[in-house]
GROMACS .gro file of C-alpha atoms in nm:
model
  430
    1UNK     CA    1   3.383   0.754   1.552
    2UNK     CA    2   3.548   0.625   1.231
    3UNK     CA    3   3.743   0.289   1.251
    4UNK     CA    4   4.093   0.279   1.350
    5UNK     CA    5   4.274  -0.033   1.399
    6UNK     CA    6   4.205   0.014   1.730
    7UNK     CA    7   3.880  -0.123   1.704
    8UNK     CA    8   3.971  -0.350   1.386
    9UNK     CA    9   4.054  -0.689   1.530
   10UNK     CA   10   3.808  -0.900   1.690
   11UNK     CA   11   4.018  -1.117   2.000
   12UNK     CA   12   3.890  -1.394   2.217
   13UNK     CA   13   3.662  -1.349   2.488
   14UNK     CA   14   3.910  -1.505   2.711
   15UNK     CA   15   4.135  -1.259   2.708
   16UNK     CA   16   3.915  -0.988   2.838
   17UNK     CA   17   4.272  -0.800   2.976
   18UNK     CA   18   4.425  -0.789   2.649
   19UNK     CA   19   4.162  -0.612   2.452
   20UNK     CA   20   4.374  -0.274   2.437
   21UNK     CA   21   4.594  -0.262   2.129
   22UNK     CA   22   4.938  -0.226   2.281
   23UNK     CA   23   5.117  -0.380   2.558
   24UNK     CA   24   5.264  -0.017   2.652
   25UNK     CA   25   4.877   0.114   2.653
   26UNK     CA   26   4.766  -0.139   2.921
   27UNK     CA   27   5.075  -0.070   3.134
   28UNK     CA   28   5.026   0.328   3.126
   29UNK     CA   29   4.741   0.332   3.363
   30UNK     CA   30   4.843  -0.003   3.606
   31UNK     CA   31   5.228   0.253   3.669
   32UNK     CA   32   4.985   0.555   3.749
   33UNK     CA   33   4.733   0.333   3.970
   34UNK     CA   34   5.053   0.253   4.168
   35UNK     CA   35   5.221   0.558   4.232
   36UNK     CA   36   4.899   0.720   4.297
   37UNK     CA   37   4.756   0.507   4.535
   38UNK     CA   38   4.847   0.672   4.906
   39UNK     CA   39   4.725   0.340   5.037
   40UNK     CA   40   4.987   0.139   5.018
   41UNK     CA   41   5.250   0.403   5.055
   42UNK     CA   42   5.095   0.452   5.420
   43UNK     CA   43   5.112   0.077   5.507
   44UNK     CA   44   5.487   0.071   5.428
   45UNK     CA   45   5.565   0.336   5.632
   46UNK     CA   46   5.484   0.262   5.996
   47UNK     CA   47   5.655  -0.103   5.894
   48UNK     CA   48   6.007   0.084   5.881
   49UNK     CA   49   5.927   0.339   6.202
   50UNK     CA   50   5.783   0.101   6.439
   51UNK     CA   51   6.140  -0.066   6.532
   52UNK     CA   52   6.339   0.256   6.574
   53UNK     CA   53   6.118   0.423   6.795
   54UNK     CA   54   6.167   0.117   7.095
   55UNK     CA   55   6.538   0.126   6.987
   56UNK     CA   56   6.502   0.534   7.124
   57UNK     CA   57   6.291   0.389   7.442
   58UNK     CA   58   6.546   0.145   7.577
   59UNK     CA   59   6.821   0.346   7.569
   60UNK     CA   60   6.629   0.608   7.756
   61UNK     CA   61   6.558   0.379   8.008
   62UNK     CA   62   6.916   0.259   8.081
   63UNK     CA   63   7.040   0.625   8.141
   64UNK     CA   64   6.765   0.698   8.300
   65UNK     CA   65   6.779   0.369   8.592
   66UNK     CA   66   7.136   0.368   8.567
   67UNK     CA   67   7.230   0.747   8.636
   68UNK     CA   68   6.912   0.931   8.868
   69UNK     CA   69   6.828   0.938   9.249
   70UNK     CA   70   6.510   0.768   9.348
   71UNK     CA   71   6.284   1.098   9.337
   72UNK     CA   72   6.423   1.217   8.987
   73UNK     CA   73   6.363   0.823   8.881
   74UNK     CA   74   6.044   0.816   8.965
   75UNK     CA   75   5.997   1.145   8.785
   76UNK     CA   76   6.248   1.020   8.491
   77UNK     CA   77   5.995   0.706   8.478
   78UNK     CA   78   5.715   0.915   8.402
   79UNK     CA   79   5.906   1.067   8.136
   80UNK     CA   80   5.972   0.750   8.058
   81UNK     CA   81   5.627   0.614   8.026
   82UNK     CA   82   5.516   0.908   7.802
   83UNK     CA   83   5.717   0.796   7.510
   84UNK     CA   84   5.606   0.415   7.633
   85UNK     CA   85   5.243   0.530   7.615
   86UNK     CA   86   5.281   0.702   7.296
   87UNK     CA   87   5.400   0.373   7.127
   88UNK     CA   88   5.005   0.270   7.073
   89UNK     CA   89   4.972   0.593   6.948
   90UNK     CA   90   5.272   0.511   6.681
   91UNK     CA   91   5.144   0.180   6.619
   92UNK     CA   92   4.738   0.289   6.589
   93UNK     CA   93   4.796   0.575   6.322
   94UNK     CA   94   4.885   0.343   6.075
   95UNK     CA   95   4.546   0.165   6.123
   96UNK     CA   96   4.381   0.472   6.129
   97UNK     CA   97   4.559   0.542   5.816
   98UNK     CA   98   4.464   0.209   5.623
   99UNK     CA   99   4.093   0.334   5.742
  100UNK     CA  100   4.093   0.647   5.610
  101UNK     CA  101   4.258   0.528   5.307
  102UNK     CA  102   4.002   0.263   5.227
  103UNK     CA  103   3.722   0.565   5.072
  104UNK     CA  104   4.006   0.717   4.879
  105UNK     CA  105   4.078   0.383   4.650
  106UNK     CA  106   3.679   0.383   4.621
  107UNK     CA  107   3.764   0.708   4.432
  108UNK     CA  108   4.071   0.601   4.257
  109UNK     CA  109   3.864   0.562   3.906
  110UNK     CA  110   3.806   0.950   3.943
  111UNK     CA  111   4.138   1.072   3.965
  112UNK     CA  112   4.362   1.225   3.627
  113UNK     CA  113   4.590   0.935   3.691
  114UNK     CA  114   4.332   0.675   3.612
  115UNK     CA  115   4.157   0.934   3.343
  116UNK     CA  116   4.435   1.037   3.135
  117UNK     CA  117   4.441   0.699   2.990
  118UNK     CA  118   4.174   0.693   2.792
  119UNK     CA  119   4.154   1.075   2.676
  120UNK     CA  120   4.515   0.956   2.541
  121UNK     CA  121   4.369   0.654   2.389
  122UNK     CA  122   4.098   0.905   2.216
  123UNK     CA  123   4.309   1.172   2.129
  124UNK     CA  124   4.567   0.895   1.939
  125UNK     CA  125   4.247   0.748   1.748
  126UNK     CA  126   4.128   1.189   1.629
  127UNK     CA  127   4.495   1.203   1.533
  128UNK     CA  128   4.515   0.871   1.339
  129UNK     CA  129   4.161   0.914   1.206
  130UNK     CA  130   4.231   1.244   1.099
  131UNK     CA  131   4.570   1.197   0.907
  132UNK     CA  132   4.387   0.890   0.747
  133UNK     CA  133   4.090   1.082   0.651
  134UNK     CA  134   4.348   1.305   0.470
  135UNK     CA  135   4.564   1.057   0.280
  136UNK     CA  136   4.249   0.877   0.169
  137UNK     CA  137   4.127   1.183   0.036
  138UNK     CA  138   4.419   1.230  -0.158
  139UNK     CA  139   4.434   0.842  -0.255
  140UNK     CA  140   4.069   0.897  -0.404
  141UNK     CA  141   4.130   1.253  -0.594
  142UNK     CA  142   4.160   1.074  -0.939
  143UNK     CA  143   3.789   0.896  -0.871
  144UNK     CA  144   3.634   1.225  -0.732
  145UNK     CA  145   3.813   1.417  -1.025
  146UNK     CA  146   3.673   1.189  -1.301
  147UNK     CA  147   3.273   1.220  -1.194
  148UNK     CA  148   3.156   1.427  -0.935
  149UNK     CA  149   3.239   1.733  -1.160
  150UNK     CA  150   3.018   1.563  -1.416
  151UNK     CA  151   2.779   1.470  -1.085
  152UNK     CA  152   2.814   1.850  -0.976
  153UNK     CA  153   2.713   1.963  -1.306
  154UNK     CA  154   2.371   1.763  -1.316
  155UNK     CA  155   2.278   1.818  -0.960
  156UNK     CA  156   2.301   2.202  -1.016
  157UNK     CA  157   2.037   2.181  -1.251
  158UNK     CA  158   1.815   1.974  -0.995
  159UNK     CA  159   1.474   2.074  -0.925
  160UNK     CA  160   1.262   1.787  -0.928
  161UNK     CA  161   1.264   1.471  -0.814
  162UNK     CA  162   1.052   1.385  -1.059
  163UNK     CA  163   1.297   1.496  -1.362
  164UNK     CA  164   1.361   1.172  -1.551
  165UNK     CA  165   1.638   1.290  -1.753
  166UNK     CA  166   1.823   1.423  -1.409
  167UNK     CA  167   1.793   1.048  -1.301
  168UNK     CA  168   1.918   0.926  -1.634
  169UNK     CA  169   2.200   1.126  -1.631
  170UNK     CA  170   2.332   1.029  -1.230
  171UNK     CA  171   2.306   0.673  -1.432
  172UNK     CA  172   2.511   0.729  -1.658
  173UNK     CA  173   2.772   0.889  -1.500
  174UNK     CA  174   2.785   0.685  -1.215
  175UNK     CA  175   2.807   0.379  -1.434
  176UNK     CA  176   3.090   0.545  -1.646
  177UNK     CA  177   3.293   0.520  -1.311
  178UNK     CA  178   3.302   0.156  -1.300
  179UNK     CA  179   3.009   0.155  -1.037
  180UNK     CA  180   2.884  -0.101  -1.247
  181UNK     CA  181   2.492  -0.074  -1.432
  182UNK     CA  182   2.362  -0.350  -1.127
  183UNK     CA  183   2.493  -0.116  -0.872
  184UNK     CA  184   2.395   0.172  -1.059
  185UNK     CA  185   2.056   0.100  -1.085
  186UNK     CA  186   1.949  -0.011  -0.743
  187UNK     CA  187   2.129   0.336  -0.595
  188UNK     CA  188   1.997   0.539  -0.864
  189UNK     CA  189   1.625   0.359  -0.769
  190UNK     CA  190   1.667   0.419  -0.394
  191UNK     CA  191   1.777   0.773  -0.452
  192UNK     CA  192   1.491   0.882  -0.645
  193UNK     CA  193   1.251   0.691  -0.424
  194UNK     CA  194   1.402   0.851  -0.102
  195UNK     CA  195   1.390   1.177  -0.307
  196UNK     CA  196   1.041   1.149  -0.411
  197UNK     CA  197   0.896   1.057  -0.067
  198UNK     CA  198   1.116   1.347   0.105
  199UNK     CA  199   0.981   1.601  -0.179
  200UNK     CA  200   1.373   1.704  -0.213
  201UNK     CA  201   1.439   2.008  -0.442
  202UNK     CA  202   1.750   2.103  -0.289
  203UNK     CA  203   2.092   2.039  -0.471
  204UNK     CA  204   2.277   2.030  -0.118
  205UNK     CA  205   1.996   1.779   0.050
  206UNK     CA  206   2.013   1.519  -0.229
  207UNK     CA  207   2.402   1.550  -0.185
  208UNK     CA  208   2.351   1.444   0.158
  209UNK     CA  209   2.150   1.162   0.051
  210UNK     CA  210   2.396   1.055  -0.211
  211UNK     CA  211   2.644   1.014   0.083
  212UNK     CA  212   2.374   0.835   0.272
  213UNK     CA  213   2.281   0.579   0.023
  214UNK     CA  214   2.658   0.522  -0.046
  215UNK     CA  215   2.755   0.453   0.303
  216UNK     CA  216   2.431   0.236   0.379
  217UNK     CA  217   2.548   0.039   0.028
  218UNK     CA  218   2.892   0.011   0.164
  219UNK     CA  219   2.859  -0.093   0.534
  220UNK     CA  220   2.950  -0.421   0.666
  221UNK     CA  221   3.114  -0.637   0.912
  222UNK     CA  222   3.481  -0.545   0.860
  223UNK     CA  223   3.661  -0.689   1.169
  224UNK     CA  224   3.933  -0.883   1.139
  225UNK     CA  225   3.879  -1.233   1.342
  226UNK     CA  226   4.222  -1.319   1.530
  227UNK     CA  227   4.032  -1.523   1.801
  228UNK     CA  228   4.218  -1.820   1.749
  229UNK     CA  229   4.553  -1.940   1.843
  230UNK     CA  230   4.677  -1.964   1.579
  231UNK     CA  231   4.465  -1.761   1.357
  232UNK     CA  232   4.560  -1.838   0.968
  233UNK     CA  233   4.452  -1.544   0.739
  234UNK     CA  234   4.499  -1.710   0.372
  235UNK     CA  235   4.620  -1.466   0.127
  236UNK     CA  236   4.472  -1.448  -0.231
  237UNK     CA  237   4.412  -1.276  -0.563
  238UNK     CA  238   4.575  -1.239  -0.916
  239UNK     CA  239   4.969  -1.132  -0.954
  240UNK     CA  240   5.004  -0.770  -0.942
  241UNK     CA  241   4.726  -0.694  -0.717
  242UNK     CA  242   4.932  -0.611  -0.418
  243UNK     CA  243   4.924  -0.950  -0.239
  244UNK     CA  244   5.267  -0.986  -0.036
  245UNK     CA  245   5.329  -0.637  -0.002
  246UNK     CA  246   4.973  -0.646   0.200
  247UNK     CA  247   5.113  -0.909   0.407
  248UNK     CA  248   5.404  -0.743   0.477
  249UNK     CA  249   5.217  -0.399   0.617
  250UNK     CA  250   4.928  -0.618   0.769
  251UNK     CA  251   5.211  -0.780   0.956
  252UNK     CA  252   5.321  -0.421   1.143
  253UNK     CA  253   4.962  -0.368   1.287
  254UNK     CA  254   4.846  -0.741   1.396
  255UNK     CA  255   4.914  -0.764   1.772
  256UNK     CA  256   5.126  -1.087   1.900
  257UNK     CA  257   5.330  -1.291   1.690
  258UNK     CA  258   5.302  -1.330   1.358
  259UNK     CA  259   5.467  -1.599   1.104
  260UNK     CA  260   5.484  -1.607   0.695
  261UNK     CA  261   5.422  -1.881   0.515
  262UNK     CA  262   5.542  -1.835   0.102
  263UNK     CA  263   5.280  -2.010  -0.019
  264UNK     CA  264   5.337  -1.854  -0.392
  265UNK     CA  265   5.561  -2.074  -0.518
  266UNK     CA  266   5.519  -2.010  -0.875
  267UNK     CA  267   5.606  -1.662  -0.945
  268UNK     CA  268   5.938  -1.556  -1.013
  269UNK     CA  269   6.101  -1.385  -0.699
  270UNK     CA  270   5.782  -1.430  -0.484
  271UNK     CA  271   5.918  -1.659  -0.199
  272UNK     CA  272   6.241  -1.401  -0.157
  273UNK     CA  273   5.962  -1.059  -0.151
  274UNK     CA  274   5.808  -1.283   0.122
  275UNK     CA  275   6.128  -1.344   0.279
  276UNK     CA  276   6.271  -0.938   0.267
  277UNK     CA  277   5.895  -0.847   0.451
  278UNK     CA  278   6.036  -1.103   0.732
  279UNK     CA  279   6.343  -0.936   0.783
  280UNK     CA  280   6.210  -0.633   0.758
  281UNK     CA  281   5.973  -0.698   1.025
  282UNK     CA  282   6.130  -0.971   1.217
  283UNK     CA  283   5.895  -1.200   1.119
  284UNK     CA  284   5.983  -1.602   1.052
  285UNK     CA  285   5.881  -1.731   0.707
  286UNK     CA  286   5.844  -2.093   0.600
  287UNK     CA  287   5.914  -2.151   0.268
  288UNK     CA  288   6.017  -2.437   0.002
  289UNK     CA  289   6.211  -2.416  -0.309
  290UNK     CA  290   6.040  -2.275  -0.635
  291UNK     CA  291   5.808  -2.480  -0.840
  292UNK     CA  292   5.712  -2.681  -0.472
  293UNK     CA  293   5.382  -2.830  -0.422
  294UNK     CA  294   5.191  -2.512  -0.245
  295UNK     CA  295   4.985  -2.710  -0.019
  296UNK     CA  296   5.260  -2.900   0.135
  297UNK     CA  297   5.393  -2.555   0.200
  298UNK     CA  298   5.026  -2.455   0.403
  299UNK     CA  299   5.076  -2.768   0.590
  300UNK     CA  300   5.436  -2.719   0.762
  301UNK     CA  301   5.381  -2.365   0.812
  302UNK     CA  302   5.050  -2.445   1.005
  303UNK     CA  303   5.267  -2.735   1.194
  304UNK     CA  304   5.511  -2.488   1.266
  305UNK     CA  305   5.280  -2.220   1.418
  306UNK     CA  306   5.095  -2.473   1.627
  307UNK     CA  307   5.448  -2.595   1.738
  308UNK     CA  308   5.607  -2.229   1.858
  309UNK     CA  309   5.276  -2.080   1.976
  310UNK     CA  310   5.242  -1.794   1.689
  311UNK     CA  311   4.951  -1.582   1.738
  312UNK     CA  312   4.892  -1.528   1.371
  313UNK     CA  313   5.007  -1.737   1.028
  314UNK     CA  314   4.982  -1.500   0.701
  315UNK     CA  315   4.956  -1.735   0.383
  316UNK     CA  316   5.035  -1.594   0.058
  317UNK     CA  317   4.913  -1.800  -0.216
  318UNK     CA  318   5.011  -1.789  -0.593
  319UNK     CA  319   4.859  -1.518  -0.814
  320UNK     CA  320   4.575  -1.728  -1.000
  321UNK     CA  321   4.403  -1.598  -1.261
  322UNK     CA  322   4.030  -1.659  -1.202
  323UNK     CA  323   4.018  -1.814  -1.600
  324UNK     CA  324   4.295  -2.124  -1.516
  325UNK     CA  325   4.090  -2.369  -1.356
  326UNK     CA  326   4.376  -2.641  -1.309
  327UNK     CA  327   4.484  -2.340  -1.048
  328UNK     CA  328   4.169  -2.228  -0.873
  329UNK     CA  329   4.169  -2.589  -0.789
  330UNK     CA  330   4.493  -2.610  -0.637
  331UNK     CA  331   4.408  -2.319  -0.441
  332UNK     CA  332   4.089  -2.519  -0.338
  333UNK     CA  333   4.373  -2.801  -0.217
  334UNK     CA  334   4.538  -2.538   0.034
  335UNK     CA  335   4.228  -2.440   0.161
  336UNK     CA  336   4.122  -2.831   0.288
  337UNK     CA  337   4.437  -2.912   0.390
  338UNK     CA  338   4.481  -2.634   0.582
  339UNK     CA  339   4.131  -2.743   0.725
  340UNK     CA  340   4.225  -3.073   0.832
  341UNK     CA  341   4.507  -2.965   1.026
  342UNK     CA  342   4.284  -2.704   1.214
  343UNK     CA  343   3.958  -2.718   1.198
  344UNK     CA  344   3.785  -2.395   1.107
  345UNK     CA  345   4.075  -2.274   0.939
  346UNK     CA  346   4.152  -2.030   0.762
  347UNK     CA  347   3.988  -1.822   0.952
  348UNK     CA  348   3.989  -1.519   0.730
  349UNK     CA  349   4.034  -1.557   0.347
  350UNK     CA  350   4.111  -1.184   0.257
  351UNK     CA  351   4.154  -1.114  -0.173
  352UNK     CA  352   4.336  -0.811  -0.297
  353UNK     CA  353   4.162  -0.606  -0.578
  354UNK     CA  354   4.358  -0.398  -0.763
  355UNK     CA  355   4.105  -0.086  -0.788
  356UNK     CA  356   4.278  -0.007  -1.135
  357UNK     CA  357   4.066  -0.309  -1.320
  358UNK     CA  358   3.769  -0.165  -1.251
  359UNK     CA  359   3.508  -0.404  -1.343
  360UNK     CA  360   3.752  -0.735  -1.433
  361UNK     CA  361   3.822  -0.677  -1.047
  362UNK     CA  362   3.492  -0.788  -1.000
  363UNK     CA  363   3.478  -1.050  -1.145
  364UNK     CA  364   3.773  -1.194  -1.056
  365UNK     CA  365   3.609  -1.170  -0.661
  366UNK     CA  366   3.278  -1.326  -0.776
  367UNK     CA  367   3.496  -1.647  -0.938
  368UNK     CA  368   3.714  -1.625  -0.571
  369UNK     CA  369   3.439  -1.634  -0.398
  370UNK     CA  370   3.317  -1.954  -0.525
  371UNK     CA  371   3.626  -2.130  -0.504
  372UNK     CA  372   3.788  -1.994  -0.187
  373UNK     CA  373   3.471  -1.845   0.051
  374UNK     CA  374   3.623  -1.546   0.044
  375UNK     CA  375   3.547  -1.312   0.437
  376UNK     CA  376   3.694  -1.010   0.326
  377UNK     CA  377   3.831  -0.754   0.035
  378UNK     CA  378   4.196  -0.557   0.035
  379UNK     CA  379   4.101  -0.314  -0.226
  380UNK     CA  380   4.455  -0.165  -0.320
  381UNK     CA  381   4.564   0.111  -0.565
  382UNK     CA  382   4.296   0.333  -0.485
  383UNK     CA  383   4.542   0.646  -0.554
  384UNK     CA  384   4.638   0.522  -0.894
  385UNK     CA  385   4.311   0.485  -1.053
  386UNK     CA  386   3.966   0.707  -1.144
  387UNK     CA  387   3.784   0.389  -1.057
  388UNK     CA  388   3.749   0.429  -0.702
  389UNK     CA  389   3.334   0.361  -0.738
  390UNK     CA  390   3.421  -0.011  -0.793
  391UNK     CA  391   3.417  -0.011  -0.425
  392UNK     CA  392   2.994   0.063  -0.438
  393UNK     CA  393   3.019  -0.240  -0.739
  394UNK     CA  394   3.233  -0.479  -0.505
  395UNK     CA  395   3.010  -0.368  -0.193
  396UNK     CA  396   2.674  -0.509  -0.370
  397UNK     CA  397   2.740  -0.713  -0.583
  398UNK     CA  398   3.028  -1.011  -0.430
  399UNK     CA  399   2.837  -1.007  -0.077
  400UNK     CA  400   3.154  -0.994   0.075
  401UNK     CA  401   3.246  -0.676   0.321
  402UNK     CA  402   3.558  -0.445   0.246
  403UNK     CA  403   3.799  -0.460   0.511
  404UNK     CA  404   4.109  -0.257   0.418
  405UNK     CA  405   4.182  -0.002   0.158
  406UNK     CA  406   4.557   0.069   0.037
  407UNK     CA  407   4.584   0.431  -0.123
  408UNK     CA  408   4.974   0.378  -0.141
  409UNK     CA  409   5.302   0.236  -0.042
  410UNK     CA  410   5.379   0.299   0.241
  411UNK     CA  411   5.255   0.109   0.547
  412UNK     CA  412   5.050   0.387   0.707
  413UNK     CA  413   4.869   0.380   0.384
  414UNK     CA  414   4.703   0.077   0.472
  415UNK     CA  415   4.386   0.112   0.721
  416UNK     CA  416   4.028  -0.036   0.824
  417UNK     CA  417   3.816   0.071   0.597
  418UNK     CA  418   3.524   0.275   0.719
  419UNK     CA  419   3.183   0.294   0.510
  420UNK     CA  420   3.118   0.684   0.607
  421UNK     CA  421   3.488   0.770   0.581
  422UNK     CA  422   3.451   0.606   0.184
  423UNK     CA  423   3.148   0.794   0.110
  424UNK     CA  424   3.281   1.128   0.227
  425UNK     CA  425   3.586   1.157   0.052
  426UNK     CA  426   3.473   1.013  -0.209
  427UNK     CA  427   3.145   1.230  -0.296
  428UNK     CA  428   3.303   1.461  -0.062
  429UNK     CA  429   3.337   1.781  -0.282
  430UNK     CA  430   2.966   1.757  -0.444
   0.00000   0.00000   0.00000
């Protein structure tokens, strides 16, 4: 099934209750398992009958004492006794009840009350994985446009695996798309080797095998760790790359509560963008005048959300460029200060890529990754740019997984990414 946030964030084992991704979706089936269960309903009952039925009794006996000759007493008394003997019968259906009850909340778990739950929670994920699989499709038509009419062209003329030139050419169309020529390469090799050993001479099976390889190049752990209390996800990349507004839609999907911290306290307007995603979301956000010393901003903000008890603390740092060294090294500063105050922290140190720089996109990660031990990509953009195969490049080459893709502005156009979703709308129409 492809990844939905559902399935995106990894929690703490010691919250085994909590693992559903709403509060409202854990409820759903504990109301049903209530009102459904006879059980209890039959326990109640008898505890509300039993006193009216000797408040009936004694009044029976007064008229009947008080107002009958001896002979129609003693006859009156046996009337009498009936409803007195049919008081253990009043009180012993209840047990019998609670008895016969006990095998039907052995099959509670098979009722629709108890099902419906989780062919609603399936249902939700088709829908959501569906209308993502369409917007992403969209978000990528630029980067299927721009080669796999070129790719369709050369694998119509496929009839060999052993065709040299038919290799050469996937190369050189694949590295035209910002793939990259390391990238290119090893794919290209592992096609043709796959080919060769499979004795492929269909156009439509080495498609498949394209989509293969790509997905198999693209995999990776892409979870998002919020085990920790607080986790702090540190925010980082370039300017323009899509780094607060990332925060800002990240914050609408994380479960618990979440806290800002305007870390970028160089760029012009950066601490108030910060501050309009907090309102906008309801979310607190510590932040310092302009020009303050970043770190010192990392270190309240992770005081603060040890203090209230926030579930999650979103850093955003300043856009560095991956040349200015004086900078990467104050971004090295946040990262051990943040460290001292919680060990293990950050937990997650996610970089936006702006998929429109292609190949300076990757390099910038590489030169993050060094500084920063980067867990995780954002790539962002995706529907404003041919370059879409810089995922493959980024994939291979950084050693750090893809965990989100943006393919526009709008919050639902954030989402997990998902290897085989990539692959498919991507080389989708070859």
């Amino acid at each position: 099934m492809a990844r939905s946030w559902r399935n995106f964030f990894r929690r703490s084992p010691d919250e085994p209750q909590d693992q559903a991704p709403t509060a409202t979706e854990t409820e759903v089936p504990a109301k049903d398992e209530e009102s459904g269960n006879g059980a209890n309903a039959a326990v109640v009952q008898p505890a509300e009958s039993g006193p009216a039925e000797p408040a009936g009794t004694s009044i029976e006996d007064v008229e009947a004492v008080g107002s009958l000759p001896v002979e129609e007493t003693e006859v009156r008394l046996e009337e009498v006794a009936e409803p007195a003997a049919s008081e253990p019968d009043l009180v012993e259906p209840p047990v019998e009840e609670v008895l016969e009850s006990e095998p039907v909340e052995e099959d509670l778990p098979e009722p629709t009350p108890i099902e419906v739950a989780p062919s609603a929670e399936a249902a939700a994920d088709e829908q959501e994985a569906a209308g993502w699989f369409g917007r992403l499709r969209r978000g990528l038509t630029r980067s299927r446009e721009s080669f796999v009419g070129q790719l369709n062209a050369a694998v119509a003329e496929f009839k060999d695996a052993d065709d040299e030139e038919f290799w050469e050419r996937v190369e050189e169309i694949l590295v035209s798309s910002d793939v990259g020529v390391p990238t290119t390469a090893k794919l290209v090799a592992e096609l043709e080797e796959e080919a060769l050993r499979r004795n492929i001479t269909s156009g439509a099976e080495l498609k498949r095998l394209m989509v293969e390889h790509a997905t198999r190049m693209l995999e990776g752990p892409v979870e998002l760790d919020i085990s920790h209390k607080p986790t702090v996800i540190l925010m980082v990349g370039v300017n323009g790359t899509g780094k607060t507004t990332t925060i800002g839609k990240l914050s609408r999907f994380l479960p618990g509560t979440t806290m800002f911290a305007a870390g970028d306290t160089f760029r012009a307007a950066a601490i108030e963008q910060l501050q309009q995603w907090g309102e906008r979301t309801g979310t607190p956000v510590i932040a310092r005048e302009r020009g303050a010393d970043a770190a010192a901003v990392a270190h309240e903000s992770v005081e603060t959300a040890k203090r209230e008890g926030a579930d999650v603390l979103l850093i955003d740092t300043a856009g560095r460029l991956h040349t200015k060294v004086n900078l990467m090294a104050e971004l090295d500063k946040v990262h051990r200060v943040i460290g001292r105050l919680l060990p293990g922290a950050p937990h997650e140190v996610l970089m936006t890529v702006d998929a429109t720089t292609g190949q300076n996109g990757l390099r910038q990660a590489k030169m993050f990754q060094e500084v920063a031990g980067l867990t995780g990509i954002i790539l962002t953009k995706l529907d404003g740019t041919a370059k879409g195969g810089i995922a493959l490049a980024i994939a291979n080459e950084v050693g750090v997984p893809i965990k989100l893709i943006s393919v526009g502005e709008k919050v639902e156009d954030l989402h997990p990414f998902d290897a085989r979703e990539f692959a498919e709308a991507l080389f989708g129409d070859l």
